[in-house]
Amino acid sequence: ALLLLVGAGLMTRSFVRLQQVDPGFEATNVVSMNIALPTSKYRGPQLIDFYDQLIDRVKNLPGVKSVAGINPLPLSNSNVSRRFVVEGAPFVPLADRPYAGIRVVTPDYFQTMSIPNLKGRSFTEQDRENSPSVIIINEALASRYWPDQDPIGKRLGFVEEESGKQVWRGIVGVVGNVRHKALETEVMPEVYFPFKQSPENYMTFVVRTASDPASMVPAIRSQILSIDKDQPVSDIMTMEQRVARSVASKRFVMFLLSAFSILALGLAAVGIYGVMAYLVTQRTQEIGVRMALGAQKRDVLKLVVGKGMALAIVGTAIGLVASLALTRLMRSLLFEVTPTDGLTFVIVSVVLLTVALLACYIPARRATKVDPLVALRYE
């Protein structure tokens, strides 16, 4: 029981810590959906024109506050990364260059997701194919390479996959960090590309609404069909649902351990009660003799409860040793909580001993009501 209670306690504390993590964006009242435009039908200008029309139409729907697109979306089990080099740094072979997460976004993405703009500017409609190549970086990348400098105006080099040439892109802004892969993973350096300079057929459409975002899905879908009646949408989900899904495995383990620990605690309480009740029955005559010779009720309580609690303390000590050894296997499941978290061990031990005390007290109280005359005749 104690081993299971410790495991459940550690998972509960870990899950609470995980729920307090700031994902870097505001998930309330945002709905997302995936749009995959076929490359046979949409290329270059057609691709950009489709998303321009869609954003303009959805933006004008009643109840819509902001609209944008991104690829890939945070907490979507998808990630794209590329190697880069900082302008002015010593030459580094391509294979040894660091990675940065690559996000292609439309101009209003940061506003739609409520990602704070820390320095510089956001993307605009003027950031298109024939304009200077620009990027926005996250705070993690800026603090790593320019800890005491302003990164605005600096440039990063990326090798284009198709041509194999290195293209320099100027930094025009710095935004807050976003937990892209999962809430428990470290923030990685990220670079945002403007959509019109790096158009993608596959985009996730995000819409911030004034009320329930799920209620806007039919209207948004109708706008997509009005542009292309054959274009489907998929993976429709609010951002709150995506955040909840990202911690679903941790929640399942927590509930599973909690259910088993409560069951074990209940069995322990019933077992202790049964053993102590049987002990009182077996020692009824002895208790009667003690009371006939002047033993007080508190003495009888101390006798019975002391016997039961001695066993409970021994069991708790053994359980603590086993827990210290086995909870180390849970290290990969925990977030900002150590497998030997002292507070959890103390609370669980107190809970278990309190339950044991109650299970001992009830038979002990019954023992204090034994009539010495009846006990002396007890067979």
Short mmCIF file of C-alpha atoms in Angstrom, two decimals:
data_model
loop_
_atom_site.label_atom_id
_atom_site.label_comp_id
_atom_site.label_asym_id
_atom_site.label_seq_id
_atom_site.Cartn_x
_atom_site.Cartn_y
_atom_site.Cartn_z
CA ALA A 1 0.00 0.00 0.00
CA LEU A 2 2.76 2.44 0.88
CA LEU A 3 4.69 1.69 -2.33
CA LEU A 4 1.61 2.40 -4.45
CA LEU A 5 0.76 5.50 -2.43
CA VAL A 6 4.26 6.89 -2.93
CA GLY A 7 4.05 6.25 -6.67
CA ALA A 8 0.64 7.95 -6.87
CA GLY A 9 1.88 10.85 -4.75
CA LEU A 10 4.93 11.42 -6.94
CA MET A 11 2.84 11.28 -10.13
CA THR A 12 0.25 13.66 -8.67
CA ARG A 13 2.87 16.22 -7.66
CA SER A 14 4.53 15.86 -11.05
CA PHE A 15 1.22 16.33 -12.88
CA VAL A 16 0.38 19.42 -10.83
CA ARG A 17 3.78 20.91 -11.71
CA LEU A 18 3.17 20.05 -15.37
CA GLN A 19 -0.21 21.79 -15.34
CA GLN A 20 1.48 24.95 -14.06
CA VAL A 21 3.91 25.12 -16.99
CA ASP A 22 3.36 28.07 -19.32
CA PRO A 23 3.16 26.68 -22.90
CA GLY A 24 4.13 30.09 -24.25
CA PHE A 25 0.75 30.79 -25.84
CA GLU A 26 -2.82 31.39 -24.69
CA ALA A 27 -4.90 28.31 -25.52
CA THR A 28 -8.30 29.70 -24.51
CA ASN A 29 -10.79 30.33 -27.34
CA VAL A 30 -8.52 29.07 -30.12
CA VAL A 31 -9.51 26.35 -32.58
CA SER A 32 -7.12 24.67 -35.00
CA MET A 33 -7.51 22.55 -38.11
CA ASN A 34 -5.17 21.10 -40.71
CA ILE A 35 -5.38 22.01 -44.38
CA ALA A 36 -3.31 20.04 -46.91
CA LEU A 37 -3.53 21.61 -50.35
CA PRO A 38 -2.65 19.16 -53.19
CA THR A 39 0.61 20.07 -54.92
CA SER A 40 -0.88 19.13 -58.27
CA LYS A 41 -3.40 21.95 -57.94
CA TYR A 42 -1.73 24.56 -55.73
CA ARG A 43 1.76 25.87 -56.35
CA GLY A 44 3.40 29.27 -55.84
CA PRO A 45 0.90 32.11 -56.43
CA GLN A 46 -2.14 29.78 -56.28
CA LEU A 47 -1.01 28.50 -52.90
CA ILE A 48 -0.56 31.99 -51.45
CA ASP A 49 -3.81 33.21 -52.99
CA PHE A 50 -5.81 30.37 -51.38
CA TYR A 51 -4.63 31.20 -47.87
CA ASP A 52 -5.00 34.96 -48.47
CA GLN A 53 -8.63 34.44 -49.45
CA LEU A 54 -9.29 32.08 -46.57
CA ILE A 55 -7.79 34.39 -43.95
CA ASP A 56 -9.71 37.40 -45.29
CA ARG A 57 -13.04 35.52 -45.33
CA VAL A 58 -12.69 33.92 -41.89
CA LYS A 59 -11.43 37.18 -40.37
CA ASN A 60 -14.73 38.83 -41.33
CA LEU A 61 -16.90 36.17 -39.67
CA PRO A 62 -18.85 37.38 -36.61
CA GLY A 63 -17.12 36.38 -33.38
CA VAL A 64 -13.66 35.94 -34.95
CA LYS A 65 -10.90 38.04 -33.38
CA SER A 66 -7.82 36.87 -35.26
CA VAL A 67 -6.80 34.30 -37.90
CA ALA A 68 -3.44 32.81 -38.90
CA GLY A 69 -1.65 29.76 -40.22
CA ILE A 70 1.44 27.83 -39.07
CA ASN A 71 3.39 24.74 -39.96
CA PRO A 72 3.99 22.87 -37.71
CA LEU A 73 1.63 23.72 -34.84
CA PRO A 74 2.85 23.49 -31.20
CA LEU A 75 1.86 20.28 -29.36
CA SER A 76 0.81 18.62 -32.62
CA ASN A 77 3.36 15.76 -32.48
CA SER A 78 5.07 17.31 -35.48
CA ASN A 79 8.37 19.13 -35.73
CA VAL A 80 10.64 20.51 -38.45
CA SER A 81 14.24 21.51 -37.78
CA ARG A 82 17.16 22.70 -39.89
CA ARG A 83 20.82 23.42 -39.32
CA PHE A 84 21.93 27.05 -39.28
CA VAL A 85 25.01 29.21 -38.88
CA VAL A 86 25.40 32.63 -37.29
CA GLU A 87 26.87 35.30 -39.55
CA GLY A 88 30.38 36.21 -38.49
CA ALA A 89 30.99 32.99 -36.57
CA PRO A 90 33.97 30.77 -37.44
CA PHE A 91 33.35 28.33 -40.30
CA VAL A 92 31.57 25.15 -39.23
CA PRO A 93 30.87 22.19 -41.56
CA LEU A 94 27.18 21.68 -42.30
CA ALA A 95 27.07 18.37 -40.42
CA ASP A 96 28.33 20.05 -37.23
CA ARG A 97 26.01 23.07 -37.24
CA PRO A 98 23.32 23.37 -34.55
CA TYR A 99 19.65 22.74 -35.20
CA ALA A 100 16.75 25.16 -34.83
CA GLY A 101 13.06 24.43 -35.05
CA ILE A 102 11.56 25.92 -38.23
CA ARG A 103 8.05 27.38 -38.15
CA VAL A 104 6.37 28.89 -41.22
CA VAL A 105 3.71 31.41 -40.15
CA THR A 106 1.38 34.00 -41.60
CA PRO A 107 1.60 37.63 -40.35
CA ASP A 108 -1.01 37.47 -37.56
CA TYR A 109 0.16 34.20 -36.01
CA PHE A 110 1.78 35.69 -32.89
CA GLN A 111 -1.26 37.88 -32.26
CA THR A 112 -3.65 34.94 -32.73
CA MET A 113 -1.76 32.70 -30.30
CA SER A 114 -0.95 35.56 -27.88
CA ILE A 115 2.79 34.92 -28.12
CA PRO A 116 4.54 38.03 -26.76
CA ASN A 117 6.65 40.14 -29.11
CA LEU A 118 9.82 40.96 -27.12
CA LYS A 119 11.84 42.95 -29.65
CA GLY A 120 11.53 44.22 -33.18
CA ARG A 121 8.46 43.68 -35.31
CA SER A 122 6.12 40.95 -36.50
CA PHE A 123 5.78 39.81 -40.09
CA THR A 124 3.71 41.94 -42.46
CA GLU A 125 2.15 41.50 -45.89
CA GLN A 126 5.26 43.16 -47.35
CA ASP A 127 7.42 40.17 -46.32
CA ARG A 128 6.99 38.36 -49.61
CA GLU A 129 9.07 36.59 -52.26
CA ASN A 130 10.72 39.65 -53.80
CA SER A 131 11.46 41.42 -50.50
CA PRO A 132 14.54 40.84 -48.29
CA SER A 133 14.58 37.41 -46.60
CA VAL A 134 13.62 37.87 -42.94
CA ILE A 135 13.05 35.73 -39.88
CA ILE A 136 11.84 36.05 -36.30
CA ILE A 137 13.62 34.08 -33.58
CA ASN A 138 12.54 32.98 -30.13
CA GLU A 139 14.02 34.19 -26.85
CA ALA A 140 15.96 30.93 -26.33
CA LEU A 141 17.93 31.38 -29.54
CA ALA A 142 18.51 35.09 -28.91
CA SER A 143 19.81 34.54 -25.36
CA ARG A 144 22.10 31.73 -26.49
CA TYR A 145 23.90 33.58 -29.29
CA TRP A 146 23.44 37.26 -28.34
CA PRO A 147 23.08 37.26 -24.54
CA ASP A 148 24.27 40.86 -24.14
CA GLN A 149 23.42 42.22 -27.59
CA ASP A 150 20.41 43.22 -29.61
CA PRO A 151 19.88 40.46 -32.22
CA ILE A 152 17.78 42.69 -34.49
CA GLY A 153 19.63 43.07 -37.77
CA LYS A 154 21.83 40.00 -37.25
CA ARG A 155 21.64 37.24 -39.84
CA LEU A 156 21.40 33.45 -39.82
CA GLY A 157 22.40 31.24 -42.73
CA PHE A 158 20.32 28.27 -43.89
CA VAL A 159 21.21 25.83 -46.65
CA GLU A 160 18.26 25.48 -49.04
CA GLU A 161 17.24 21.86 -49.58
CA GLU A 162 16.46 22.23 -53.29
CA SER A 163 19.38 24.35 -54.48
CA GLY A 164 21.94 23.45 -51.81
CA LYS A 165 22.89 27.14 -51.57
CA GLN A 166 23.21 29.00 -48.30
CA VAL A 167 20.70 31.82 -47.88
CA TRP A 168 21.16 34.56 -45.29
CA ARG A 169 18.05 35.76 -43.48
CA GLY A 170 17.91 38.90 -41.36
CA ILE A 171 16.38 38.89 -37.88
CA VAL A 172 13.56 41.43 -37.57
CA GLY A 173 12.00 40.32 -34.28
CA VAL A 174 12.26 38.25 -31.12
CA VAL A 175 9.24 36.49 -29.58
CA GLY A 176 8.61 34.54 -26.41
CA ASN A 177 9.48 30.87 -26.02
CA VAL A 178 6.91 28.22 -26.90
CA ARG A 179 6.88 24.64 -25.62
CA HIS A 180 6.57 23.06 -29.04
CA LYS A 181 7.08 19.33 -28.49
CA ALA A 182 5.58 18.90 -25.01
CA LEU A 183 5.11 20.82 -21.78
CA GLU A 184 7.82 18.79 -20.04
CA THR A 185 10.51 19.22 -22.71
CA GLU A 186 13.05 22.01 -22.75
CA VAL A 187 12.46 25.01 -24.99
CA MET A 188 14.52 24.67 -28.16
CA PRO A 189 15.85 27.48 -30.38
CA GLU A 190 13.18 28.32 -32.94
CA VAL A 191 13.11 30.37 -36.13
CA TYR A 192 9.93 31.65 -37.75
CA PHE A 193 9.79 32.12 -41.53
CA PRO A 194 7.16 34.34 -43.22
CA PHE A 195 4.68 32.22 -45.16
CA LYS A 196 4.93 34.23 -48.37
CA GLN A 197 8.69 33.71 -48.51
CA SER A 198 8.45 29.99 -47.69
CA PRO A 199 4.95 28.87 -48.74
CA GLU A 200 3.75 25.46 -47.55
CA ASN A 201 0.93 23.33 -48.93
CA TYR A 202 0.32 21.85 -45.51
CA MET A 203 -0.70 24.40 -42.89
CA THR A 204 -2.56 24.41 -39.61
CA PHE A 205 -5.23 27.09 -39.53
CA VAL A 206 -5.69 28.74 -36.09
CA VAL A 207 -8.64 31.00 -35.24
CA ARG A 208 -9.11 32.99 -32.04
CA THR A 209 -12.76 33.67 -31.24
CA ALA A 210 -14.67 35.80 -28.77
CA SER A 211 -16.60 32.79 -27.40
CA ASP A 212 -16.67 29.00 -27.76
CA PRO A 213 -14.27 28.27 -30.64
CA ALA A 214 -15.82 24.87 -31.44
CA SER A 215 -19.07 26.59 -32.44
CA MET A 216 -17.21 28.44 -35.22
CA VAL A 217 -16.03 25.27 -36.97
CA PRO A 218 -19.03 24.90 -39.36
CA ALA A 219 -18.72 28.54 -40.48
CA ILE A 220 -14.96 28.19 -41.03
CA ARG A 221 -15.41 24.94 -42.94
CA SER A 222 -18.02 26.57 -45.18
CA GLN A 223 -15.55 29.33 -46.06
CA ILE A 224 -12.96 26.74 -47.07
CA LEU A 225 -15.49 24.94 -49.25
CA SER A 226 -16.58 28.20 -50.85
CA ILE A 227 -13.00 28.64 -52.11
CA ASP A 228 -12.49 24.99 -53.08
CA LYS A 229 -15.45 22.63 -52.75
CA ASP A 230 -13.12 19.59 -52.85
CA GLN A 231 -10.75 20.75 -50.10
CA PRO A 232 -11.12 18.77 -46.84
CA VAL A 233 -9.96 19.78 -43.37
CA SER A 234 -8.70 17.41 -40.70
CA ASP A 235 -7.68 17.15 -37.06
CA ILE A 236 -10.11 19.83 -35.89
CA MET A 237 -9.34 20.54 -32.25
CA THR A 238 -9.24 23.45 -29.82
CA MET A 239 -5.84 24.39 -28.43
CA GLU A 240 -7.09 23.56 -24.93
CA GLN A 241 -7.78 20.02 -26.17
CA ARG A 242 -4.29 19.84 -27.67
CA VAL A 243 -2.73 20.91 -24.38
CA ALA A 244 -4.81 18.29 -22.54
CA ARG A 245 -3.84 15.62 -25.09
CA SER A 246 -0.15 16.42 -24.64
CA VAL A 247 -0.33 15.39 -20.97
CA ALA A 248 -2.82 12.53 -21.44
CA SER A 249 -0.26 9.77 -20.84
CA LYS A 250 0.91 11.40 -17.60
CA ARG A 251 -2.72 11.82 -16.48
CA PHE A 252 -3.47 8.14 -17.24
CA VAL A 253 -0.50 6.89 -15.21
CA MET A 254 -1.47 9.20 -12.34
CA PHE A 255 -5.09 7.97 -12.28
CA LEU A 256 -4.01 4.34 -12.61
CA LEU A 257 -1.56 4.53 -9.72
CA SER A 258 -4.07 6.52 -7.65
CA ALA A 259 -6.80 3.92 -8.20
CA PHE A 260 -4.50 1.04 -7.24
CA SER A 261 -3.14 2.93 -4.24
CA ILE A 262 -6.64 3.72 -2.93
CA LEU A 263 -7.60 0.07 -3.39
CA ALA A 264 -4.44 -1.05 -1.57
CA LEU A 265 -5.07 1.47 1.21
CA GLY A 266 -8.61 0.17 1.62
CA LEU A 267 -7.41 -3.44 1.73
CA ALA A 268 -4.76 -2.48 4.26
CA ALA A 269 -7.35 -0.79 6.48
CA VAL A 270 -9.71 -3.77 6.27
CA GLY A 271 -6.84 -6.18 6.92
CA ILE A 272 -5.59 -4.29 9.96
CA TYR A 273 -9.11 -4.00 11.33
CA GLY A 274 -9.73 -7.71 10.83
CA VAL A 275 -6.48 -8.73 12.50
CA MET A 276 -7.04 -6.42 15.49
CA ALA A 277 -10.68 -7.47 15.87
CA TYR A 278 -9.58 -11.11 15.88
CA LEU A 279 -6.85 -10.28 18.41
CA VAL A 280 -9.40 -8.60 20.71
CA THR A 281 -11.66 -11.65 20.44
CA GLN A 282 -8.80 -14.00 21.26
CA ARG A 283 -7.72 -11.90 24.26
CA THR A 284 -11.18 -11.10 25.61
CA GLN A 285 -10.59 -13.17 28.74
CA GLU A 286 -7.16 -11.57 29.32
CA ILE A 287 -8.66 -8.10 28.87
CA GLY A 288 -11.41 -8.98 31.38
CA VAL A 289 -8.83 -10.09 33.93
CA ARG A 290 -6.84 -6.89 33.43
CA MET A 291 -9.95 -4.76 33.93
CA ALA A 292 -11.00 -6.79 36.98
CA LEU A 293 -7.58 -6.11 38.49
CA GLY A 294 -7.97 -2.36 37.96
CA ALA A 295 -6.89 -1.63 34.38
CA GLN A 296 -8.47 1.55 33.04
CA LYS A 297 -10.03 2.00 29.60
CA ARG A 298 -7.02 4.00 28.44
CA ASP A 299 -4.76 1.10 29.41
CA VAL A 300 -6.80 -1.28 27.28
CA LEU A 301 -6.79 1.20 24.39
CA LYS A 302 -3.03 1.55 24.70
CA LEU A 303 -2.59 -2.22 24.75
CA VAL A 304 -4.60 -2.92 21.60
CA VAL A 305 -3.66 0.18 19.60
CA GLY A 306 0.01 -0.20 20.56
CA LYS A 307 0.08 -3.76 19.25
CA GLY A 308 -1.52 -2.76 15.95
CA MET A 309 0.56 0.38 15.43
CA ALA A 310 3.79 -1.52 16.13
CA LEU A 311 2.96 -3.79 13.19
CA ALA A 312 1.92 -0.80 11.05
CA ILE A 313 5.17 1.06 11.78
CA VAL A 314 7.25 -1.99 10.86
CA GLY A 315 5.26 -2.36 7.63
CA THR A 316 5.68 1.33 6.83
CA ALA A 317 9.44 1.14 7.38
CA ILE A 318 9.71 -1.84 5.03
CA GLY A 319 7.52 -0.01 2.51
CA LEU A 320 9.72 3.09 2.65
CA VAL A 321 12.85 1.08 1.91
CA ALA A 322 11.14 -0.65 -1.01
CA SER A 323 9.82 2.69 -2.29
CA LEU A 324 13.26 4.33 -2.22
CA ALA A 325 14.53 1.49 -4.40
CA LEU A 326 11.63 1.12 -6.84
CA THR A 327 10.56 4.74 -7.39
CA ARG A 328 13.89 5.37 -9.13
CA LEU A 329 12.37 3.46 -12.05
CA MET A 330 9.77 6.25 -12.33
CA ARG A 331 12.35 8.95 -13.05
CA SER A 332 11.37 9.22 -16.73
CA LEU A 333 7.71 9.75 -15.79
CA LEU A 334 8.32 12.60 -13.36
CA PHE A 335 8.53 16.33 -14.08
CA GLU A 336 10.38 18.64 -11.68
CA VAL A 337 9.94 16.05 -8.88
CA THR A 338 12.68 13.69 -7.73
CA PRO A 339 11.95 9.97 -7.16
CA THR A 340 13.03 10.47 -3.52
CA ASP A 341 10.90 13.55 -2.87
CA GLY A 342 10.89 13.88 0.91
CA LEU A 343 7.54 15.67 1.22
CA THR A 344 5.73 12.92 -0.68
CA PHE A 345 7.27 10.19 1.47
CA VAL A 346 6.35 12.01 4.68
CA ILE A 347 2.75 12.75 3.63
CA VAL A 348 2.16 9.18 2.40
CA SER A 349 3.61 7.68 5.60
CA VAL A 350 1.41 9.93 7.75
CA VAL A 351 -1.69 9.03 5.72
CA LEU A 352 -1.01 5.31 5.93
CA LEU A 353 -0.27 5.41 9.67
CA THR A 354 -3.41 7.50 10.28
CA VAL A 355 -5.53 4.92 8.45
CA ALA A 356 -3.82 2.17 10.47
CA LEU A 357 -4.53 4.07 13.69
CA LEU A 358 -8.25 4.33 12.84
CA ALA A 359 -8.37 0.64 11.90
CA CYS A 360 -6.81 -0.23 15.28
CA TYR A 361 -8.92 2.19 17.31
CA ILE A 362 -12.31 0.67 16.47
CA PRO A 363 -11.49 -2.83 17.81
CA ALA A 364 -9.63 -1.24 20.72
CA ARG A 365 -12.70 0.81 21.66
CA ARG A 366 -14.79 -2.34 21.57
CA ALA A 367 -12.28 -3.97 23.92
CA THR A 368 -12.79 -1.20 26.49
CA LYS A 369 -16.48 -2.14 26.71
CA VAL A 370 -15.77 -5.72 27.78
CA ASP A 371 -17.60 -6.67 31.00
CA PRO A 372 -15.06 -8.33 33.32
CA LEU A 373 -17.64 -10.81 34.64
CA VAL A 374 -18.66 -11.88 31.14
CA ALA A 375 -15.01 -12.00 30.01
CA LEU A 376 -14.03 -14.32 32.88
CA ARG A 377 -16.71 -16.79 31.73
CA TYR A 378 -15.70 -16.38 28.04
CA GLU A 379 -14.84 -19.65 26.29
#
